[in-house]
Each structure stands twice: as structure tokens, then as C-alpha cells.
mmCIF file of C-alpha atoms in Angstrom:
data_model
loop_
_atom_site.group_PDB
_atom_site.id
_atom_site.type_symbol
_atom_site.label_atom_id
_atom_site.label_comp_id
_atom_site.label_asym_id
_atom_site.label_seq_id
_atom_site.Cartn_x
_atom_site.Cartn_y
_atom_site.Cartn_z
ATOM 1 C CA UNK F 33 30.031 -85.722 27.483
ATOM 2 C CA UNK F 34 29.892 -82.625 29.510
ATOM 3 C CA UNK F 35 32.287 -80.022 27.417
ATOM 4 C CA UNK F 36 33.246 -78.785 31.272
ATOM 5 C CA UNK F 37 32.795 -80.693 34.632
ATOM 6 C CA UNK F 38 33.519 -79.446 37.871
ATOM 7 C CA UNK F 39 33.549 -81.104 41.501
ATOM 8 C CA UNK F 40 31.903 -81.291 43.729
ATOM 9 C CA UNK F 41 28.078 -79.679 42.700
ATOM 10 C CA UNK F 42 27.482 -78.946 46.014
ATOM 11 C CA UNK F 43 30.417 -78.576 49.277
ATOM 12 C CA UNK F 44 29.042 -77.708 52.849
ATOM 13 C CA UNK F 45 31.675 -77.191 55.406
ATOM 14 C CA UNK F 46 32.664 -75.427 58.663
ATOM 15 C CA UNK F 47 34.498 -72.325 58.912
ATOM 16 C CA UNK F 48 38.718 -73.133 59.356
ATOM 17 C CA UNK F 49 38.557 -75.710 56.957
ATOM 18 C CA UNK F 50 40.115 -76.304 53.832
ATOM 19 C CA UNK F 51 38.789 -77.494 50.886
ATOM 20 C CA UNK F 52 39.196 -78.130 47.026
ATOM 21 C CA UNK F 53 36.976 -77.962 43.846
ATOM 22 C CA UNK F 54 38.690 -79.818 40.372
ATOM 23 C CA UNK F 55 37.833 -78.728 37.058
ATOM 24 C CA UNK F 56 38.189 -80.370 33.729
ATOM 25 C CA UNK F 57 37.360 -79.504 30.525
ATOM 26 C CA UNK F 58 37.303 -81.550 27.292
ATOM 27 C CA UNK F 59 37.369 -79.235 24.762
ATOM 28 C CA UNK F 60 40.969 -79.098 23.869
ATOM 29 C CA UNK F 61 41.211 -74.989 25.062
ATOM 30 C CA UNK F 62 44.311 -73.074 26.512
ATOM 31 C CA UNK F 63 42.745 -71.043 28.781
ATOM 32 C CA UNK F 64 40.454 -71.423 31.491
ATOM 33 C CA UNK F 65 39.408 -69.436 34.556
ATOM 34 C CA UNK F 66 37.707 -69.466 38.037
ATOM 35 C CA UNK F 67 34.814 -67.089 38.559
ATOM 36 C CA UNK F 68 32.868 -66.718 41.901
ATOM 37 C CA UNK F 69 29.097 -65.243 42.175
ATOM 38 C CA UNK F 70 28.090 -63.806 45.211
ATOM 39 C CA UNK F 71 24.389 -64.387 46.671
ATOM 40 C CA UNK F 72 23.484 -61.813 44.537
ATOM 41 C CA UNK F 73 24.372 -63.002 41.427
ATOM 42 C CA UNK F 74 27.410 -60.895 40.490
ATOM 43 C CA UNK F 75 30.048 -62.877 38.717
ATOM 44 C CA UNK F 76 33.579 -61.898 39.386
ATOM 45 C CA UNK F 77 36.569 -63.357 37.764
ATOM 46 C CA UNK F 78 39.409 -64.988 40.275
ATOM 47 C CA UNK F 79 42.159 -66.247 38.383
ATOM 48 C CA UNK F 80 42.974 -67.602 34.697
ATOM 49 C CA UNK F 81 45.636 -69.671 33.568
ATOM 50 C CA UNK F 82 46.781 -70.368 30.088
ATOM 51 C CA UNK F 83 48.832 -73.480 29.561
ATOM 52 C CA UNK F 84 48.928 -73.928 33.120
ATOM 53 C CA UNK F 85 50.916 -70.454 33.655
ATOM 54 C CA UNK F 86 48.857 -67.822 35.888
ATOM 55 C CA UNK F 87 47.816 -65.153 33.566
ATOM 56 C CA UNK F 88 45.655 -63.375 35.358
ATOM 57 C CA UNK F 89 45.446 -62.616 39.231
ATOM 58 C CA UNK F 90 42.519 -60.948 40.517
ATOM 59 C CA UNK F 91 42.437 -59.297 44.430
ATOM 60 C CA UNK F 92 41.782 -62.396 45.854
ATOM 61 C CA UNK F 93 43.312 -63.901 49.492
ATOM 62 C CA UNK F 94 46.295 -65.641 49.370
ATOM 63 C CA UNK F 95 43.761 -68.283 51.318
ATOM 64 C CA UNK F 96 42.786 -69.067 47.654
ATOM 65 C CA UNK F 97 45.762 -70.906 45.368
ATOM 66 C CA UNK F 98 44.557 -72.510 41.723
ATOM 67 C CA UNK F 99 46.431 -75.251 40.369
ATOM 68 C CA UNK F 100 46.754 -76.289 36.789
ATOM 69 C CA UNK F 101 48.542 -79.821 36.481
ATOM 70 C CA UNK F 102 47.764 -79.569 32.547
ATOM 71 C CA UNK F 103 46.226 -77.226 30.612
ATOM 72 C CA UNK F 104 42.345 -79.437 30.902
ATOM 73 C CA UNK F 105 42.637 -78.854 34.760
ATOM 74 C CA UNK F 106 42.310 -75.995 36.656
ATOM 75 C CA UNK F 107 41.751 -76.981 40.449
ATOM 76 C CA UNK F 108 40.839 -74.395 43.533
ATOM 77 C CA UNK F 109 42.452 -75.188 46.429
ATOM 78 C CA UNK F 110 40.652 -72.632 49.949
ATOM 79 C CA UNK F 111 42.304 -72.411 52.950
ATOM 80 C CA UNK F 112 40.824 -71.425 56.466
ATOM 81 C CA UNK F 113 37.368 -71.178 55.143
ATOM 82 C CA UNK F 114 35.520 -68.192 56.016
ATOM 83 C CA UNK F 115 31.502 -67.316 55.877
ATOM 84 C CA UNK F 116 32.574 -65.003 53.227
ATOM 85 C CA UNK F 117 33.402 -67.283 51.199
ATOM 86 C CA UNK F 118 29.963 -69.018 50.469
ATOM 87 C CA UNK F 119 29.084 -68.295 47.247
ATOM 88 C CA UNK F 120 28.397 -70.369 43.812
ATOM 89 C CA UNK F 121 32.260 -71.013 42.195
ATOM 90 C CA UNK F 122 31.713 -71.439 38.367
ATOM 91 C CA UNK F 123 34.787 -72.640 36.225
ATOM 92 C CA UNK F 124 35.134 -71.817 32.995
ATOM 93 C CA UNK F 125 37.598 -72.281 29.108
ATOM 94 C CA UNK F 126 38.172 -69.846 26.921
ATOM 95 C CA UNK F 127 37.541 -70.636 22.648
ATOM 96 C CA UNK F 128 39.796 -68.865 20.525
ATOM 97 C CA UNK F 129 42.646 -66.681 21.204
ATOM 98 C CA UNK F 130 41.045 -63.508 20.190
ATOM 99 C CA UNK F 131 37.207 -64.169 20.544
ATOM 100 C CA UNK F 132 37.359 -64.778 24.015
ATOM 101 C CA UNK F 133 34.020 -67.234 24.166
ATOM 102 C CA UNK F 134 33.801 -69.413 27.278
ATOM 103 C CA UNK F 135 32.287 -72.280 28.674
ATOM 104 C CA UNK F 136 31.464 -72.473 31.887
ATOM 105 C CA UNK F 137 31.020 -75.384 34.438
ATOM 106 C CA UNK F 138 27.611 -76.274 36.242
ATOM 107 C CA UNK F 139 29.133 -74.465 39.077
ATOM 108 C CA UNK F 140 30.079 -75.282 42.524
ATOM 109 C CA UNK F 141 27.904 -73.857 45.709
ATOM 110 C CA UNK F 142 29.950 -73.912 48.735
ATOM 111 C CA UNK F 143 28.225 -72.917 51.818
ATOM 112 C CA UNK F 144 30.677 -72.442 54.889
ATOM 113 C CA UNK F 145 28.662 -72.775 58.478
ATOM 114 C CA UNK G 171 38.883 -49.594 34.093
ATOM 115 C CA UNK G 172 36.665 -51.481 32.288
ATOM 116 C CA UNK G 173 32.459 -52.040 33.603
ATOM 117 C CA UNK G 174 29.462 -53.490 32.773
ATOM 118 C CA UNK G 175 26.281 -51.929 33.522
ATOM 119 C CA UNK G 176 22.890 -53.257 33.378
ATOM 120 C CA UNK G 177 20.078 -51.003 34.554
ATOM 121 C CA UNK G 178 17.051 -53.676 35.281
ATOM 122 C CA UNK G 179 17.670 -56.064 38.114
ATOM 123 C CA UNK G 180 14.895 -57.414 37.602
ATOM 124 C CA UNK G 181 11.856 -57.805 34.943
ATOM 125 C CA UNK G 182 8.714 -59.250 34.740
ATOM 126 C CA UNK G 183 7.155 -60.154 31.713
ATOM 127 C CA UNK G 184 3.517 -61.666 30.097
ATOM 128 C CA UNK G 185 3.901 -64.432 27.984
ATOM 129 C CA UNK G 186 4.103 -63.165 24.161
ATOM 130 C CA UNK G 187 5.318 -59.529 25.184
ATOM 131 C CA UNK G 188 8.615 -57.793 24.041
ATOM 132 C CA UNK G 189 11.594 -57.519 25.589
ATOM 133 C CA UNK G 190 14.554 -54.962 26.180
ATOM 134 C CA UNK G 191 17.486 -55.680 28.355
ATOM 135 C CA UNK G 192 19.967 -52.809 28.458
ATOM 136 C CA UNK G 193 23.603 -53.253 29.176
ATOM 137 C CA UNK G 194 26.715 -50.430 28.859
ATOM 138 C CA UNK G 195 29.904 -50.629 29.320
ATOM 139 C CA UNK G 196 33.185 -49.170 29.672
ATOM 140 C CA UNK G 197 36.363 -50.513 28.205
ATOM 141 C CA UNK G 198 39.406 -48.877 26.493
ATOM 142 C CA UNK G 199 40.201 -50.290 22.895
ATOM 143 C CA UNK G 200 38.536 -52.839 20.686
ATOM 144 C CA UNK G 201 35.948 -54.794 23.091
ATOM 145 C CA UNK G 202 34.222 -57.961 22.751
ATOM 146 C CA UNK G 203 30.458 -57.900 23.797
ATOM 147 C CA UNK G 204 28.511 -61.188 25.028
ATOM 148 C CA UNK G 205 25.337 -61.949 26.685
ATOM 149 C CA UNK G 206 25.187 -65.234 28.642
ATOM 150 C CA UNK G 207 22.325 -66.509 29.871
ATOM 151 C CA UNK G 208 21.678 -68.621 33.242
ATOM 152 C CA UNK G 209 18.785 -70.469 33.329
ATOM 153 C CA UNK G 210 17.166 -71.606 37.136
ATOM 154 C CA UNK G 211 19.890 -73.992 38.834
ATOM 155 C CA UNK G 212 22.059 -74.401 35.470
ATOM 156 C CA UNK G 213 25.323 -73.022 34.156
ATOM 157 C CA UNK G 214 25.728 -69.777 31.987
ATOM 158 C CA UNK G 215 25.316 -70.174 28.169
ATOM 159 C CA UNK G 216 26.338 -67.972 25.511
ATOM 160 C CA UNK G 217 22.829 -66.669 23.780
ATOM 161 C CA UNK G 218 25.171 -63.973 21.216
ATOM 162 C CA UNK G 219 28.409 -62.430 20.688
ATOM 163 C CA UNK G 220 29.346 -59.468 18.453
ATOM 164 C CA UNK G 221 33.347 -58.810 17.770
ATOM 165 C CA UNK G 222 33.221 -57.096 14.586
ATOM 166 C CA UNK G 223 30.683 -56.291 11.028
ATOM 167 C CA UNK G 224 27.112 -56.067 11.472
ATOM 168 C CA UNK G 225 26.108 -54.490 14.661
ATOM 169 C CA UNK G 226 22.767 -56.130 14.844
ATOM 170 C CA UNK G 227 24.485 -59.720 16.380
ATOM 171 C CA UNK G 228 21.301 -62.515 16.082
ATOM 172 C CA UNK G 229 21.967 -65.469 18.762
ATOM 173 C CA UNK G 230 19.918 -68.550 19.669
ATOM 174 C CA UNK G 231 16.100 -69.093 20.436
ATOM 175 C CA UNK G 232 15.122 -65.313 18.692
ATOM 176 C CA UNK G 233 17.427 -63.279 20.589
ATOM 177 C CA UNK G 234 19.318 -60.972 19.215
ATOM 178 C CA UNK G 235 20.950 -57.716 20.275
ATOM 179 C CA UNK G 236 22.273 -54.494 18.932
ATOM 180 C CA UNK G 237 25.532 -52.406 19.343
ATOM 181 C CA UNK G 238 25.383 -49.015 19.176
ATOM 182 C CA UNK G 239 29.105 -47.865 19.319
ATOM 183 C CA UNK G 240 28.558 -44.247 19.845
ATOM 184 C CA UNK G 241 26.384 -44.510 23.134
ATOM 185 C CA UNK G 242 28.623 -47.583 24.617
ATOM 186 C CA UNK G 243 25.896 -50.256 24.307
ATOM 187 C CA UNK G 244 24.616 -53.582 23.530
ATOM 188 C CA UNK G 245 21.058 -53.518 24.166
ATOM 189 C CA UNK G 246 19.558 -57.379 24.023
ATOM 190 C CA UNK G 247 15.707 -58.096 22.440
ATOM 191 C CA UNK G 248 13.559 -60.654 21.920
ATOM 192 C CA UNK G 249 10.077 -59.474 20.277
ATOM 193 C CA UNK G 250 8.469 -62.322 21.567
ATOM 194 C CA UNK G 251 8.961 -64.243 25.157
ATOM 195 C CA UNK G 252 8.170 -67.191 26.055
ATOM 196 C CA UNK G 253 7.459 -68.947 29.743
ATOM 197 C CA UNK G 254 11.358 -70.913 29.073
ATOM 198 C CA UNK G 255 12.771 -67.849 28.824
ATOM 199 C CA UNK G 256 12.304 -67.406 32.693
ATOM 200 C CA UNK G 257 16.468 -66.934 33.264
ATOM 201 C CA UNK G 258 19.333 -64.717 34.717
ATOM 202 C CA UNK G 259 20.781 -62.829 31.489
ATOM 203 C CA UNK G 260 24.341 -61.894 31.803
ATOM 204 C CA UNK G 261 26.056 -58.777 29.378
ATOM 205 C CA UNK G 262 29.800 -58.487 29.302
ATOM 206 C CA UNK G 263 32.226 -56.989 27.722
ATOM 207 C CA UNK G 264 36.277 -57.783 27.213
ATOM 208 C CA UNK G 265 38.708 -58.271 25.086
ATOM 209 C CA UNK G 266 41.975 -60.704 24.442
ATOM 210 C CA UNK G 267 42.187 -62.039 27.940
ATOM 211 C CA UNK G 268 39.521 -61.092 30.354
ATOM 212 C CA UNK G 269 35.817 -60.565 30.313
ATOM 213 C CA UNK G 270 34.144 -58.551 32.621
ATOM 214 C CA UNK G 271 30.430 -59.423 33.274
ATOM 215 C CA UNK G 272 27.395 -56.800 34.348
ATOM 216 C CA UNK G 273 25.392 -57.616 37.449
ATOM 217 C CA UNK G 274 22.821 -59.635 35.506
ATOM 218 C CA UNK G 275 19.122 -59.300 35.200
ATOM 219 C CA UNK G 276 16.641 -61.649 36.276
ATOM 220 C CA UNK G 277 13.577 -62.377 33.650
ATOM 221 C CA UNK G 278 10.404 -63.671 34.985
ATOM 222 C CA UNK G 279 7.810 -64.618 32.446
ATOM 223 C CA UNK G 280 4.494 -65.426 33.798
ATOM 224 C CA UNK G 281 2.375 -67.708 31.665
#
């Protein structure tokens, strides 16, 4: 069973649409997060929830909203896609309160035409 | 603020030679350190951690890295690489809530 599954693997789509990726993770954890890496491989952290309350917010568009039904799912919802946006989206949970380990997803790579 | 710096984008490597991957960082209070690794087309993986004790942290496949406190650093080695070790390595750095992750560097072994 993969620990943390996201979907779709792979999302190509024109600029002005929306779109969604879903995230699940089996491992029982509090907290998970949405990261994105940029074509050159820098991994910056979006958002986080814990429990399914926003904990942390990063400078991110308001074209970008995260939803957390329950505290396994943490879903990206992108409005009005831009080109800027292409990039690989890797989800991620969080072991441990204090030790801050994570798991990440197989990632998603969204290319926006 | 808290950073992550890692000073080789990118290394090349012979089968069998040794290897040094530098990171530093900046962060305010007790910090967490991690390296993650990505191999080609895969997720990242945790290859060690260090939160407290023994600053030489060992992690999986004969990596293991060292924290030197005083110059802000968490060098990772292996003495030995192999082809399979052909990968993105992350560092990063954090503490309770959020991690912050260096710019990576990219490891090419060449059989």
C-alpha cells in the first residue's frame, strides 16, 4: 500500500483553467503539507494543515485554496491556471509532533500550455 | 529567517569514489536537520535525520552525515558510491512545524 498517494501523476491543461490534485495518506499522521518544485528543482512549501485546520500559509495566490475534508486528505484546488504554475506538486505527512519527518507523495507534474 | 544552503549543484562522480555534499543553514533555536533523497522520476526519501546526541547521524545504504554546530552545518558522505546512487539529494533544516529544504544537488555516478 502506498504510505501516500496523490492524483493525478501527471495533469496537462490550458492556461484559464481550473484544476484539482487529491492527496491521501495512510499512515494515521496529523499533519500534512503541499510543496511545489520549480523546473529547477527547488522545493518550496505551500500550505500545511494539521487536523484539517490551516497551520501554515505560505505567499501563495489566492488562485490556490487546499482543502482538508479529514485529517488523511489534503486536496489542491488551482484556479485560472497560469504558465507559472507548471511545476512538479509533491504532497507530503508529517511523523511525530516534534521530529518533523515526512513522507512525501510520488508527486504531481502539471504542465499548463 | 531560516535557509538552506547547498554549494554543489551539481556533481559527478566515478564509481567507487568518495563523496561530500555540503549543506548550511540558518535557523533561530533548536533545528532539525534532514537529507532527502530523490531518485530519477521518484518521490523524495528520507536517507538521515539528526535532532539531538551524537552528531555523526548514520542513515540508509552507507550514508551518513555530520553536524558540526559551531560552523552551521550538516555535511552528508558516503566513502563509497555506487552507479544507484545516481539521485537529487535534498538538505533541510526546521523545526516543530515547518521544514525548509536547500536547492538540492544532483549526483551523477558514471559506471
Amino acid at each position: 500500500d502506498t504510505a501516500v498517494s496523490q492524483t493525478p501523476k501527471y495533469l496537462v491543461t490550458q492556461m484559464g483553467n481550473d484544476k484539482s490534485i487529491k492527496c491521501e495518506q495512510n499512515l494515521g499522521h496529523d499533519t500534512m503539507y503541499w510543496y511545489k518544485q520549480d523546473s529547477k528543482k527547488f522545493l518550496k512549501i505551500m500550505f500545511s494543515y494539521n487536523n484539517k485546520e490551516l497551520i501554515i500559509n505560505e505567499t501563495v495566490p489566492n488562485r490556490f485554496s487546499p482543502k482538508s475534508p479529514d485529517k488523511a486528505h489534503l486536496n489542491l484546488h488551482i484556479n485560472s491556471l497560469e504558465l507559472g504554475d507548471s511545476a512538479v506538486y509533491f504532497c507530503a505527512s508529517r511523523e511525530g509532533l516534534a521530529k518533523n519527518i515526512q513522507y512525501f507523495g510520488a508527486g504531481t507534474r502539471l504542465s499548463v500550455l | 529567517a531560516q535557509s538552506v544552503s547547498q554549494h554543489n549543484h551539481h556533481v559527478i562522480l566515478s564509481e567507487a569514489a568518495s563523496l561530500e555534499l555540503g549543506c548550511n543553514y540558518s535557523y533561530g533555536g533548536t533545528v532539525n536537520l534532514f537529507w532527502y533523497v530523490q531518485y530519477p522520476g521518484q518521490h523524495l526519501q528520507l536517507l538521515l535525520k539528526y535532532f539531538s546526541g551524537d552528531p555523526l547521524v548514520k542513515g540508509i545504504k552507507g550514508f551518513e552525515a555530520e553536524f558540526i554546530k559551531s560552523k552551521f552545518s550538516f555535511n552528508l558522505r558516503k566513502p563509497s558510491v555506487q552507479w544507484s546512487d545516481t539521485a537529487e539529494y535534498f538538505c533541510a533544516a526546521g523545526g516543530y512545524q515547518k521544514v525548509t529544504f536547500g536547492t538540492g544537488t544532483k549526483l551523477q555516478v558514471i559506471p
